[in-house]
CSV table of C-alpha atoms in Angstrom, one decimal:
chain,number,residue,atom,x,y,z
A,4,UNK,CA,-36.6,10.2,-16.4
A,5,UNK,CA,-37.2,12.1,-19.6
A,6,UNK,CA,-37.3,15.6,-18.2
A,7,UNK,CA,-35.2,17.3,-21.0
A,8,UNK,CA,-37.3,17.2,-24.2
A,9,UNK,CA,-35.5,20.3,-25.6
A,10,UNK,CA,-31.9,19.1,-24.8
A,11,UNK,CA,-29.5,18.8,-27.7
A,12,UNK,CA,-28.8,15.1,-28.0
A,13,UNK,CA,-25.6,13.6,-29.4
A,14,UNK,CA,-24.7,10.2,-30.7
A,15,UNK,CA,-21.4,8.5,-29.9
A,16,UNK,CA,-18.8,8.0,-32.6
A,17,UNK,CA,-20.0,5.4,-35.2
A,18,UNK,CA,-17.0,3.2,-34.4
A,19,UNK,CA,-19.0,2.2,-31.3
A,20,UNK,CA,-21.0,0.0,-33.8
A,21,UNK,CA,-18.0,-2.2,-34.1
A,22,UNK,CA,-17.9,-2.7,-30.3
A,23,UNK,CA,-21.5,-3.7,-30.3
A,24,UNK,CA,-20.9,-6.1,-33.1
A,25,UNK,CA,-17.6,-7.5,-31.8
A,26,UNK,CA,-19.2,-9.9,-29.3
A,27,UNK,CA,-20.8,-11.9,-32.1
A,28,UNK,CA,-19.2,-11.1,-35.4
A,29,UNK,CA,-15.7,-12.4,-34.3
A,30,UNK,CA,-17.2,-15.9,-34.1
A,31,UNK,CA,-17.9,-15.7,-37.9
A,32,UNK,CA,-14.9,-13.6,-39.1
A,33,UNK,CA,-12.4,-16.4,-38.7
A,34,UNK,CA,-14.4,-19.1,-40.4
A,35,UNK,CA,-15.0,-16.7,-43.3
A,36,UNK,CA,-11.3,-15.9,-43.5
A,37,UNK,CA,-10.3,-19.5,-43.4
A,38,UNK,CA,-12.6,-20.3,-46.3
A,39,UNK,CA,-11.3,-17.3,-48.3
A,40,UNK,CA,-9.6,-19.0,-51.2
A,41,UNK,CA,-9.4,-17.0,-54.4
A,42,UNK,CA,-5.6,-16.6,-55.0
A,43,UNK,CA,-4.8,-15.4,-57.7
A,44,UNK,CA,-7.7,-13.0,-57.4
A,45,UNK,CA,-10.6,-13.3,-59.8
A,46,UNK,CA,-14.2,-12.3,-59.9
A,47,UNK,CA,-15.3,-15.9,-60.4
A,48,UNK,CA,-13.4,-17.1,-57.4
A,49,UNK,CA,-15.0,-14.4,-55.3
A,50,UNK,CA,-18.5,-15.4,-56.6
A,51,UNK,CA,-17.8,-19.0,-55.8
A,52,UNK,CA,-16.7,-18.1,-52.3
A,53,UNK,CA,-19.8,-16.0,-51.8
A,54,UNK,CA,-22.0,-18.9,-52.8
A,55,UNK,CA,-20.5,-21.2,-50.2
A,56,UNK,CA,-20.4,-18.5,-47.4
A,57,UNK,CA,-23.6,-16.7,-48.2
A,58,UNK,CA,-25.3,-17.7,-44.9
A,59,UNK,CA,-22.4,-16.6,-42.7
A,60,UNK,CA,-22.2,-13.3,-44.6
A,61,UNK,CA,-26.0,-12.8,-44.1
A,62,UNK,CA,-25.7,-13.4,-40.3
A,63,UNK,CA,-22.7,-11.0,-40.1
A,64,UNK,CA,-24.7,-8.4,-42.0
A,65,UNK,CA,-27.7,-8.8,-39.7
A,66,UNK,CA,-25.5,-8.5,-36.6
A,67,UNK,CA,-24.0,-5.2,-38.0
A,68,UNK,CA,-27.4,-3.8,-38.9
A,69,UNK,CA,-28.8,-4.6,-35.5
A,70,UNK,CA,-25.7,-3.0,-33.9
A,71,UNK,CA,-26.2,0.1,-36.0
A,72,UNK,CA,-29.8,0.4,-34.9
A,73,UNK,CA,-28.7,0.0,-31.3
A,74,UNK,CA,-26.1,2.7,-31.7
A,75,UNK,CA,-28.7,5.0,-33.2
A,76,UNK,CA,-31.0,4.5,-30.2
A,77,UNK,CA,-28.3,5.4,-27.7
A,78,UNK,CA,-27.4,9.1,-27.1
A,79,UNK,CA,-26.0,11.4,-24.5
A,80,UNK,CA,-26.6,15.1,-23.6
A,81,UNK,CA,-25.7,17.5,-20.8
A,82,UNK,CA,-26.8,20.7,-19.2
A,83,UNK,CA,-25.2,23.1,-16.8
A,84,UNK,CA,-25.3,20.6,-13.9
A,85,UNK,CA,-25.2,17.0,-15.1
A,86,UNK,CA,-24.3,14.7,-18.0
A,87,UNK,CA,-26.9,12.0,-19.1
A,88,UNK,CA,-26.5,8.9,-21.2
A,89,UNK,CA,-29.4,6.9,-22.6
A,90,UNK,CA,-29.2,3.4,-23.9
A,91,UNK,CA,-31.5,0.6,-24.9
A,92,UNK,CA,-33.9,-0.1,-27.8
A,93,UNK,CA,-37.2,-1.3,-26.3
A,94,UNK,CA,-36.3,-0.8,-22.6
A,95,UNK,CA,-34.7,2.6,-22.2
A,96,UNK,CA,-32.1,3.2,-19.5
A,97,UNK,CA,-30.8,6.6,-18.5
A,98,UNK,CA,-27.7,7.4,-16.4
A,99,UNK,CA,-27.4,10.8,-14.8
A,100,UNK,CA,-24.1,12.0,-13.2
A,101,UNK,CA,-23.9,15.4,-11.7
A,102,UNK,CA,-20.7,17.2,-12.6
A,103,UNK,CA,-20.0,17.9,-8.9
A,104,UNK,CA,-20.0,14.1,-8.1
A,105,UNK,CA,-17.4,13.2,-10.7
A,106,UNK,CA,-14.3,12.1,-8.8
A,107,UNK,CA,-12.2,10.7,-11.7
A,108,UNK,CA,-12.3,10.6,-15.5
A,109,UNK,CA,-10.2,8.9,-18.1
A,110,UNK,CA,-9.5,9.9,-21.7
A,111,UNK,CA,-8.3,7.0,-23.8
A,112,UNK,CA,-6.7,7.7,-27.1
A,113,UNK,CA,-5.7,4.3,-28.6
A,114,UNK,CA,-4.1,4.2,-32.0
A,115,UNK,CA,-7.1,2.8,-33.8
A,116,UNK,CA,-9.4,5.5,-32.3
A,117,UNK,CA,-7.0,8.3,-33.1
A,118,UNK,CA,-7.1,7.3,-36.8
A,119,UNK,CA,-10.9,8.0,-36.7
A,120,UNK,CA,-10.6,11.2,-34.6
A,121,UNK,CA,-12.3,9.5,-31.7
A,122,UNK,CA,-11.7,9.2,-28.0
A,123,UNK,CA,-13.1,7.0,-25.2
A,124,UNK,CA,-14.2,8.9,-22.1
A,125,UNK,CA,-14.8,7.1,-18.8
A,126,UNK,CA,-16.4,8.9,-15.9
A,127,UNK,CA,-16.3,7.5,-12.3
A,128,UNK,CA,-17.9,8.6,-9.0
A,129,UNK,CA,-17.5,7.3,-5.5
A,130,UNK,CA,-20.7,5.3,-5.6
A,131,UNK,CA,-20.6,1.6,-5.0
A,132,UNK,CA,-17.8,-0.9,-5.2
A,133,UNK,CA,-17.6,-0.9,-9.0
A,134,UNK,CA,-14.2,-1.8,-10.6
A,135,UNK,CA,-15.3,-0.2,-13.9
A,136,UNK,CA,-16.4,3.3,-14.6
A,137,UNK,CA,-20.0,4.6,-14.1
A,138,UNK,CA,-20.2,5.9,-17.6
A,139,UNK,CA,-18.3,5.1,-20.8
A,140,UNK,CA,-18.6,7.0,-24.0
A,141,UNK,CA,-16.8,7.0,-27.4
A,142,UNK,CA,-16.8,10.6,-28.7
A,143,UNK,CA,-15.6,12.6,-31.6
A,144,UNK,CA,-12.6,14.8,-30.6
A,145,UNK,CA,-14.6,17.9,-31.2
A,146,UNK,CA,-17.5,16.6,-29.0
A,147,UNK,CA,-15.0,16.1,-26.2
A,148,UNK,CA,-13.8,19.7,-26.7
A,149,UNK,CA,-17.4,20.9,-26.5
A,150,UNK,CA,-18.0,18.9,-23.3
A,151,UNK,CA,-14.7,19.8,-21.5
A,152,UNK,CA,-15.6,23.3,-20.3
A,153,UNK,CA,-18.6,22.0,-18.5
A,154,UNK,CA,-16.7,19.4,-16.4
A,155,UNK,CA,-14.2,21.1,-14.1
A,156,UNK,CA,-12.2,17.9,-13.6
A,157,UNK,CA,-11.6,17.7,-17.4
A,158,UNK,CA,-11.0,21.5,-17.8
A,159,UNK,CA,-8.5,21.7,-14.9
A,160,UNK,CA,-7.1,25.0,-13.6
A,161,UNK,CA,-5.8,27.8,-15.8
A,162,UNK,CA,-2.5,27.8,-14.0
A,163,UNK,CA,-1.8,24.1,-14.3
A,164,UNK,CA,1.9,23.3,-14.6
A,165,UNK,CA,3.7,20.0,-15.1
A,166,UNK,CA,5.0,19.1,-11.7
A,167,UNK,CA,6.8,15.9,-12.6
A,168,UNK,CA,7.9,14.1,-15.7
A,169,UNK,CA,9.4,10.6,-15.3
A,170,UNK,CA,12.6,10.1,-17.3
A,171,UNK,CA,12.6,7.3,-19.9
A,172,UNK,CA,15.3,5.3,-18.0
A,173,UNK,CA,13.2,5.3,-14.9
A,174,UNK,CA,10.1,4.0,-16.8
A,175,UNK,CA,12.4,1.3,-18.2
A,176,UNK,CA,13.5,0.3,-14.7
A,177,UNK,CA,9.9,0.5,-13.4
A,178,UNK,CA,8.8,-1.8,-16.2
A,179,UNK,CA,11.5,-4.3,-15.5
A,180,UNK,CA,10.9,-4.3,-11.7
A,181,UNK,CA,7.2,-4.7,-11.9
A,182,UNK,CA,7.0,-7.1,-14.8
A,183,UNK,CA,6.1,-10.7,-14.2
A,184,UNK,CA,5.8,-13.9,-16.2
A,185,UNK,CA,2.5,-14.8,-14.4
A,186,UNK,CA,0.7,-11.7,-15.7
A,187,UNK,CA,1.6,-12.4,-19.3
A,188,UNK,CA,0.7,-16.1,-18.8
A,189,UNK,CA,-2.8,-15.0,-17.6
A,190,UNK,CA,-3.1,-12.7,-20.7
A,191,UNK,CA,-2.1,-15.5,-23.1
A,192,UNK,CA,-4.5,-17.9,-21.3
A,193,UNK,CA,-7.4,-15.5,-21.8
A,194,UNK,CA,-6.5,-15.0,-25.4
A,195,UNK,CA,-6.3,-18.8,-25.9
A,196,UNK,CA,-9.7,-19.6,-24.3
A,197,UNK,CA,-11.4,-16.8,-26.2
A,198,UNK,CA,-10.1,-18.0,-29.6
A,199,UNK,CA,-8.5,-21.4,-29.1
A,200,UNK,CA,-8.6,-22.5,-32.8
A,201,UNK,CA,-7.4,-19.2,-34.0
A,202,UNK,CA,-4.5,-19.1,-31.6
A,203,UNK,CA,-3.5,-22.7,-32.5
A,204,UNK,CA,-3.5,-21.8,-36.2
A,205,UNK,CA,-1.4,-18.7,-35.5
A,206,UNK,CA,1.1,-20.7,-33.5
A,207,UNK,CA,1.3,-23.2,-36.3
A,208,UNK,CA,1.7,-20.5,-38.9
A,209,UNK,CA,4.6,-18.9,-37.1
A,210,UNK,CA,6.1,-22.3,-36.4
A,211,UNK,CA,6.2,-21.6,-32.6
A,212,UNK,CA,7.1,-25.2,-31.7
A,213,UNK,CA,10.0,-25.3,-34.1
A,214,UNK,CA,11.3,-22.0,-32.9
A,215,UNK,CA,11.1,-23.2,-29.2
A,216,UNK,CA,12.9,-26.4,-30.1
A,217,UNK,CA,15.6,-24.5,-31.9
A,218,UNK,CA,16.1,-22.0,-29.0
A,219,UNK,CA,16.3,-25.0,-26.6
A,220,UNK,CA,19.0,-26.6,-28.8
A,221,UNK,CA,21.1,-23.4,-28.9
A,222,UNK,CA,20.7,-22.9,-25.1
A,223,UNK,CA,21.7,-26.5,-24.4
A,224,UNK,CA,25.0,-25.8,-26.1
A,225,UNK,CA,25.7,-22.9,-23.8
A,226,UNK,CA,24.3,-24.2,-20.5
A,227,UNK,CA,25.9,-27.6,-20.5
A,228,UNK,CA,24.5,-30.0,-17.9
A,229,UNK,CA,21.1,-28.3,-17.6
A,230,UNK,CA,18.2,-30.6,-18.6
A,231,UNK,CA,16.5,-29.7,-21.9
A,232,UNK,CA,13.1,-29.6,-20.3
A,233,UNK,CA,14.5,-27.1,-17.8
A,234,UNK,CA,15.8,-24.9,-20.6
A,235,UNK,CA,12.5,-25.0,-22.4
A,236,UNK,CA,10.6,-24.0,-19.3
A,237,UNK,CA,13.2,-21.2,-18.7
A,238,UNK,CA,12.8,-19.9,-22.2
A,239,UNK,CA,9.0,-19.8,-21.9
A,240,UNK,CA,9.3,-17.9,-18.6
A,241,UNK,CA,11.7,-15.5,-20.2
A,242,UNK,CA,9.4,-14.9,-23.2
A,243,UNK,CA,6.4,-14.3,-20.9
A,244,UNK,CA,8.5,-11.9,-18.8
A,245,UNK,CA,9.6,-10.0,-21.9
A,246,UNK,CA,5.9,-9.7,-23.0
A,247,UNK,CA,5.0,-8.3,-19.6
A,248,UNK,CA,8.0,-5.9,-19.8
A,249,UNK,CA,7.1,-4.5,-23.2
A,250,UNK,CA,3.5,-4.2,-22.3
A,251,UNK,CA,4.5,-2.1,-19.3
A,252,UNK,CA,6.9,0.0,-21.4
A,253,UNK,CA,4.1,0.8,-23.8
A,254,UNK,CA,1.6,1.4,-21.1
A,255,UNK,CA,3.7,3.8,-18.9
A,256,UNK,CA,5.9,5.5,-21.5
A,257,UNK,CA,5.7,9.3,-21.6
A,258,UNK,CA,4.6,9.4,-18.0
A,259,UNK,CA,3.9,12.9,-16.5
A,260,UNK,CA,1.7,14.2,-13.8
A,261,UNK,CA,0.3,17.7,-13.5
A,262,UNK,CA,-0.8,19.4,-10.3
A,263,UNK,CA,-3.6,22.0,-10.7
A,264,UNK,CA,-5.2,23.2,-7.5
A,265,UNK,CA,-7.8,20.6,-6.4
A,266,UNK,CA,-7.2,18.5,-9.5
A,267,UNK,CA,-4.5,16.1,-10.7
A,268,UNK,CA,-3.8,14.9,-14.3
A,269,UNK,CA,-1.8,11.8,-15.1
A,270,UNK,CA,-0.7,11.2,-18.8
A,271,UNK,CA,0.7,7.8,-19.7
A,272,UNK,CA,1.0,5.6,-22.7
A,273,UNK,CA,2.6,5.4,-26.1
A,274,UNK,CA,0.2,3.6,-28.4
A,275,UNK,CA,-2.8,3.8,-26.1
A,276,UNK,CA,-2.5,7.3,-24.7
A,277,UNK,CA,-4.5,7.8,-21.5
A,278,UNK,CA,-5.2,10.9,-19.6
A,279,UNK,CA,-6.5,10.4,-16.0
A,280,UNK,CA,-8.1,13.4,-14.3
A,281,UNK,CA,-8.5,13.0,-10.6
A,282,UNK,CA,-10.2,15.2,-7.9
A,283,UNK,CA,-8.0,15.6,-4.9
A,284,UNK,CA,-10.8,14.5,-2.5
A,285,UNK,CA,-11.1,11.2,-4.5
A,286,UNK,CA,-7.8,9.9,-3.3
A,287,UNK,CA,-8.4,7.4,-0.5
A,288,UNK,CA,-4.8,6.8,0.4
A,289,UNK,CA,-1.2,6.9,-0.8
A,290,UNK,CA,0.9,3.7,-1.1
A,291,UNK,CA,4.7,3.7,-1.3
A,292,UNK,CA,5.7,0.4,-2.8
A,293,UNK,CA,9.2,-1.2,-3.0
A,294,UNK,CA,10.5,-4.6,-3.8
A,295,UNK,CA,13.7,-5.8,-2.1
A,296,UNK,CA,16.0,-4.4,-4.8
A,297,UNK,CA,14.4,-1.0,-4.7
A,298,UNK,CA,14.6,-1.0,-0.9
A,299,UNK,CA,18.4,-1.6,-1.1
A,300,UNK,CA,18.9,1.3,-3.5
A,301,UNK,CA,16.5,3.7,-1.7
A,302,UNK,CA,13.9,3.9,-4.6
A,303,UNK,CA,10.2,3.8,-4.3
A,304,UNK,CA,7.1,3.7,-6.5
A,305,UNK,CA,4.3,6.0,-5.4
A,306,UNK,CA,0.8,4.5,-6.0
A,307,UNK,CA,-2.7,5.8,-5.0
A,308,UNK,CA,-6.1,4.4,-4.3
A,309,UNK,CA,-9.0,6.2,-5.9
A,310,UNK,CA,-12.0,5.5,-8.2
A,311,UNK,CA,-11.3,5.3,-11.9
A,312,UNK,CA,-7.5,4.8,-11.7
A,313,UNK,CA,-6.0,1.4,-11.3
A,314,UNK,CA,-9.4,-0.3,-11.1
A,315,UNK,CA,-8.6,-2.5,-14.1
A,316,UNK,CA,-6.5,-5.5,-13.5
A,317,UNK,CA,-4.0,-4.5,-16.2
A,318,UNK,CA,-3.2,-1.1,-14.8
A,319,UNK,CA,-1.3,-0.2,-11.7
A,320,UNK,CA,-2.5,2.9,-9.9
A,321,UNK,CA,0.9,4.6,-10.3
A,322,UNK,CA,1.3,8.3,-9.3
A,323,UNK,CA,5.1,8.3,-9.7
A,324,UNK,CA,6.7,5.2,-11.4
A,325,UNK,CA,10.1,5.4,-9.8
A,326,UNK,CA,11.7,8.1,-7.6
A,327,UNK,CA,14.2,8.2,-4.8
A,328,UNK,CA,12.7,7.9,-1.3
A,329,UNK,CA,13.9,11.4,-0.3
A,330,UNK,CA,12.5,13.0,-3.4
A,331,UNK,CA,9.1,11.3,-2.7
A,332,UNK,CA,8.8,13.3,0.5
A,333,UNK,CA,8.4,16.5,-1.5
A,334,UNK,CA,5.6,14.9,-3.6
A,335,UNK,CA,3.9,13.6,-0.5
A,336,UNK,CA,3.7,17.1,0.9
A,337,UNK,CA,1.6,18.1,-2.2
A,338,UNK,CA,-1.0,15.6,-0.9
A,339,UNK,CA,-0.8,16.9,2.6
A,340,UNK,CA,0.9,13.6,3.8
A,341,UNK,CA,3.9,13.5,6.0
A,342,UNK,CA,6.5,10.7,5.5
A,343,UNK,CA,6.3,10.0,9.2
A,344,UNK,CA,3.5,10.8,11.7
A,345,UNK,CA,4.9,13.5,13.9
A,346,UNK,CA,2.8,13.0,17.1
A,347,UNK,CA,1.3,9.5,17.1
A,348,UNK,CA,-1.0,8.7,19.9
A,349,UNK,CA,-0.6,4.9,19.4
A,350,UNK,CA,2.5,3.3,17.8
A,351,UNK,CA,3.6,-0.3,17.6
A,352,UNK,CA,6.6,-2.1,15.9
A,353,UNK,CA,7.2,-5.7,15.3
A,354,UNK,CA,9.5,-7.5,17.8
A,355,UNK,CA,12.5,-9.5,16.8
A,356,UNK,CA,11.8,-12.2,19.3
A,357,UNK,CA,8.6,-13.1,17.4
A,358,UNK,CA,10.4,-13.7,14.1
A,359,UNK,CA,8.8,-17.1,13.6
A,360,UNK,CA,5.5,-15.4,12.9
A,361,UNK,CA,7.1,-13.8,9.9
A,362,UNK,CA,9.3,-16.7,8.5
A,363,UNK,CA,7.3,-19.8,9.2
A,364,UNK,CA,5.6,-20.0,5.8
A,365,UNK,CA,8.8,-19.8,3.6
A,366,UNK,CA,10.8,-22.0,6.0
A,367,UNK,CA,8.2,-24.8,6.1
A,368,UNK,CA,7.8,-24.5,2.3
A,369,UNK,CA,11.6,-24.9,1.8
A,370,UNK,CA,11.7,-27.9,4.1
A,371,UNK,CA,8.8,-29.5,2.3
A,372,UNK,CA,10.5,-28.9,-1.0
A,373,UNK,CA,13.7,-30.7,0.2
A,374,UNK,CA,11.6,-33.6,1.5
A,375,UNK,CA,9.6,-33.9,-1.8
A,376,UNK,CA,12.8,-33.7,-3.8
A,377,UNK,CA,14.4,-36.5,-1.8
A,378,UNK,CA,11.4,-38.8,-2.1
A,379,UNK,CA,11.0,-38.1,-5.8
A,380,UNK,CA,14.7,-38.9,-6.4
A,381,UNK,CA,14.3,-42.1,-4.5
A,382,UNK,CA,11.2,-43.1,-6.4
A,383,UNK,CA,12.4,-42.0,-9.9
A,384,UNK,CA,16.3,-42.2,-9.9
A,385,UNK,CA,16.3,-42.1,-13.7
A,386,UNK,CA,15.1,-38.5,-13.5
A,387,UNK,CA,17.5,-37.4,-10.8
A,388,UNK,CA,18.9,-34.5,-12.8
A,389,UNK,CA,15.5,-33.1,-13.8
A,390,UNK,CA,14.2,-33.4,-10.2
A,391,UNK,CA,17.2,-31.6,-8.7
A,392,UNK,CA,16.9,-28.8,-11.4
A,393,UNK,CA,13.2,-28.1,-10.8
A,394,UNK,CA,13.7,-28.4,-7.1
A,395,UNK,CA,16.4,-25.7,-7.3
A,396,UNK,CA,14.3,-23.5,-9.5
A,397,UNK,CA,11.4,-23.8,-7.0
A,398,UNK,CA,13.8,-23.0,-4.1
A,399,UNK,CA,14.9,-19.7,-5.7
A,400,UNK,CA,11.7,-17.8,-5.2
A,401,UNK,CA,11.1,-19.4,-1.8
A,402,UNK,CA,14.5,-18.2,-0.6
A,403,UNK,CA,13.8,-14.7,-2.0
A,404,UNK,CA,10.5,-14.7,-0.2
A,405,UNK,CA,12.3,-15.8,3.1
A,406,UNK,CA,14.7,-12.9,2.7
A,407,UNK,CA,11.7,-10.5,2.2
A,408,UNK,CA,10.0,-11.8,5.3
A,409,UNK,CA,13.2,-11.4,7.3
A,410,UNK,CA,13.5,-7.8,6.2
A,411,UNK,CA,9.8,-7.3,7.0
A,412,UNK,CA,10.5,-8.0,10.7
A,413,UNK,CA,12.4,-4.7,10.9
A,414,UNK,CA,10.1,-2.9,8.5
A,415,UNK,CA,6.6,-3.6,9.9
A,416,UNK,CA,5.0,-1.0,12.1
A,417,UNK,CA,1.8,0.9,12.5
A,418,UNK,CA,1.1,4.4,14.0
A,419,UNK,CA,-2.0,6.5,14.5
A,420,UNK,CA,-2.5,10.2,15.2
A,421,UNK,CA,-5.7,12.2,15.5
A,422,UNK,CA,-6.2,12.2,11.7
A,423,UNK,CA,-4.3,9.4,10.0
A,424,UNK,CA,-3.1,5.8,10.3
A,425,UNK,CA,0.3,4.9,8.8
A,426,UNK,CA,1.2,1.3,8.1
A,427,UNK,CA,4.5,-0.3,7.1
A,428,UNK,CA,4.2,-4.0,6.1
A,429,UNK,CA,4.9,-6.5,3.3
A,430,UNK,CA,2.5,-8.4,1.1
A,431,UNK,CA,4.0,-11.1,-1.0
A,432,UNK,CA,7.3,-9.8,-2.4
A,433,UNK,CA,6.4,-6.1,-2.1
A,434,UNK,CA,6.9,-3.7,0.8
A,435,UNK,CA,4.1,-1.1,1.4
A,436,UNK,CA,3.9,2.2,3.3
A,437,UNK,CA,0.3,3.3,3.4
A,438,UNK,CA,-1.0,6.5,4.9
A,439,UNK,CA,-4.8,6.6,5.2
A,440,UNK,CA,-7.2,9.0,6.8
A,441,UNK,CA,-9.0,7.5,9.8
A,442,UNK,CA,-12.4,8.3,8.2
A,443,UNK,CA,-11.5,6.0,5.3
A,444,UNK,CA,-10.9,3.0,7.5
A,445,UNK,CA,-14.1,0.9,7.4
A,446,UNK,CA,-13.2,-1.8,10.0
A,447,UNK,CA,-10.5,-3.2,12.2
A,448,UNK,CA,-10.4,-6.9,13.1
A,449,UNK,CA,-8.2,-8.7,15.6
A,450,UNK,CA,-7.5,-12.4,15.2
A,451,UNK,CA,-5.5,-14.7,17.4
A,452,UNK,CA,-4.3,-18.3,17.6
A,453,UNK,CA,-4.2,-19.8,21.1
A,454,UNK,CA,-0.4,-19.5,21.1
A,455,UNK,CA,-0.6,-15.8,20.1
A,456,UNK,CA,-3.2,-15.2,22.9
A,457,UNK,CA,-0.7,-16.7,25.4
A,458,UNK,CA,2.0,-14.2,24.3
A,459,UNK,CA,-0.4,-11.2,24.0
A,460,UNK,CA,0.0,-11.1,20.2
A,461,UNK,CA,-2.5,-10.8,17.4
A,462,UNK,CA,-3.0,-10.3,13.7
A,463,UNK,CA,-4.5,-6.9,12.9
A,464,UNK,CA,-6.7,-6.5,9.8
A,465,UNK,CA,-7.6,-3.1,8.5
A,466,UNK,CA,-10.3,-2.7,5.8
A,467,UNK,CA,-10.0,0.6,3.9
A,468,UNK,CA,-12.7,2.3,1.8
A,469,UNK,CA,-12.5,2.7,-2.0
A,470,UNK,CA,-14.0,1.5,-5.3
A,471,UNK,CA,-13.4,-2.0,-3.9
A,472,UNK,CA,-12.7,-2.4,-0.2
A,473,UNK,CA,-9.2,-3.6,0.5
A,474,UNK,CA,-8.0,-5.5,3.6
A,475,UNK,CA,-4.4,-5.2,4.9
A,476,UNK,CA,-2.8,-7.5,7.4
A,477,UNK,CA,-0.2,-6.8,10.0
A,478,UNK,CA,1.1,-9.8,12.0
A,479,UNK,CA,2.6,-10.3,15.5
A,480,UNK,CA,1.4,-7.0,16.9
A,481,UNK,CA,0.8,-6.3,20.6
A,482,UNK,CA,-2.8,-7.1,21.4
A,483,UNK,CA,-2.9,-4.2,23.9
A,484,UNK,CA,-1.8,-1.7,21.3
A,485,UNK,CA,-4.2,-3.1,18.6
A,486,UNK,CA,-7.2,-2.9,20.9
A,487,UNK,CA,-6.2,0.7,21.8
A,488,UNK,CA,-6.3,1.6,18.1
A,489,UNK,CA,-9.7,0.0,17.8
A,490,UNK,CA,-11.0,2.0,20.8
A,491,UNK,CA,-9.6,5.2,19.3
A,492,UNK,CA,-11.5,4.5,16.0
A,493,UNK,CA,-14.7,3.6,17.8
A,494,UNK,CA,-14.5,6.8,19.9
A,495,UNK,CA,-14.0,8.9,16.8
A,496,UNK,CA,-17.0,7.2,15.1
A,497,UNK,CA,-19.3,7.6,18.1
A,498,UNK,CA,-18.2,11.2,18.5
A,499,UNK,CA,-19.4,11.9,15.0
């Protein structure tokens, strides 16, 4: 392990000490702040507070001292071929990543790090199914500049030019189309569970309950006849959607992509500026995504699947946020992907006569909603207005989902040529067009119900390679065509 005694070793930026301390110190910070009572300020009040909180202050100081010692024991260094990171106090651990194996890297420049001339560098390879990076370092800006010439993926090509810069209005539309109340609800729930008491005190401080009641009162004057509880729920959903929208706006603002030979660079973010550097060979597949509105107006969002980009749950692997479908064809050519396979050896589209396979779930859900609504109205007639309102609110997404599934009947198809497989399908409310190399398909599975077997149909599952294997499902396909695709893949694998 320790084969570089003469290597010049560097420490990470000292701000890393705060990260080591944060896991424990934050439990003490809020009790200390709550007990901080010396207004107006005086030395005596500060001394009295210190006498009461001396034990908490001692524990916090010990945590910071231990984190400082841990930071000092960690280092990194590099030579002509690899970068190394060592960590641990008593049990040393060393990570070695050869420069030639780096498939993706991320430079993160959040506002608080920029104030200290620091940057977070994350390096990813193709090893394993890790959602996170293989190495993460917080460096000085000048240390990153020293390291950059040694890593080709960071240095890029001399002739790199900006190939595409997304206009602000398209980032605005992209943020609106891909924002959801559920994502913000999850974010708020995580915040609540991590610091329940603190969140409750902040809500009480900002009088959140009073503000919500006031907003409901004002809305009830406009939307006459709508139950107050329905208005309250609607306001909460709207606020959560706005939170998701503004998060997406900040995350994907100033979006631009640079093409440079065998490397691609993606620059996004306003407050947290992130630069993703990708090797061309790291891209597993391209994914054209549309919701129903985008499909009606001929717009697409181009996503990719590769290590290090989009692995986190809060980041979409966006290559181009929003572009017309025809303009996306030119971008696809830069990745050696055709919008349509020219000479497929196997091709299959969904048949209209098997429409029930597509619409059964939303149709049954709508019928069940009507039945539950009728029974609830019969059992609780005093709440008839509220029951009808919530039933209507629940039917809206189900009706939209039914419409998506109807369009999917005409959208779903799969084709295979000698090199690639191209799939058109829908998942949830989103339409996907994925083009993946045959060598990146790990497995194909065929599943059938007795009724599907009678009609010669099946559900086809494709498992694709990547940082985490993903499975895609196509329904109501011809069993004969699906088995032919499996035979083609097996023949190619055995031929290798």
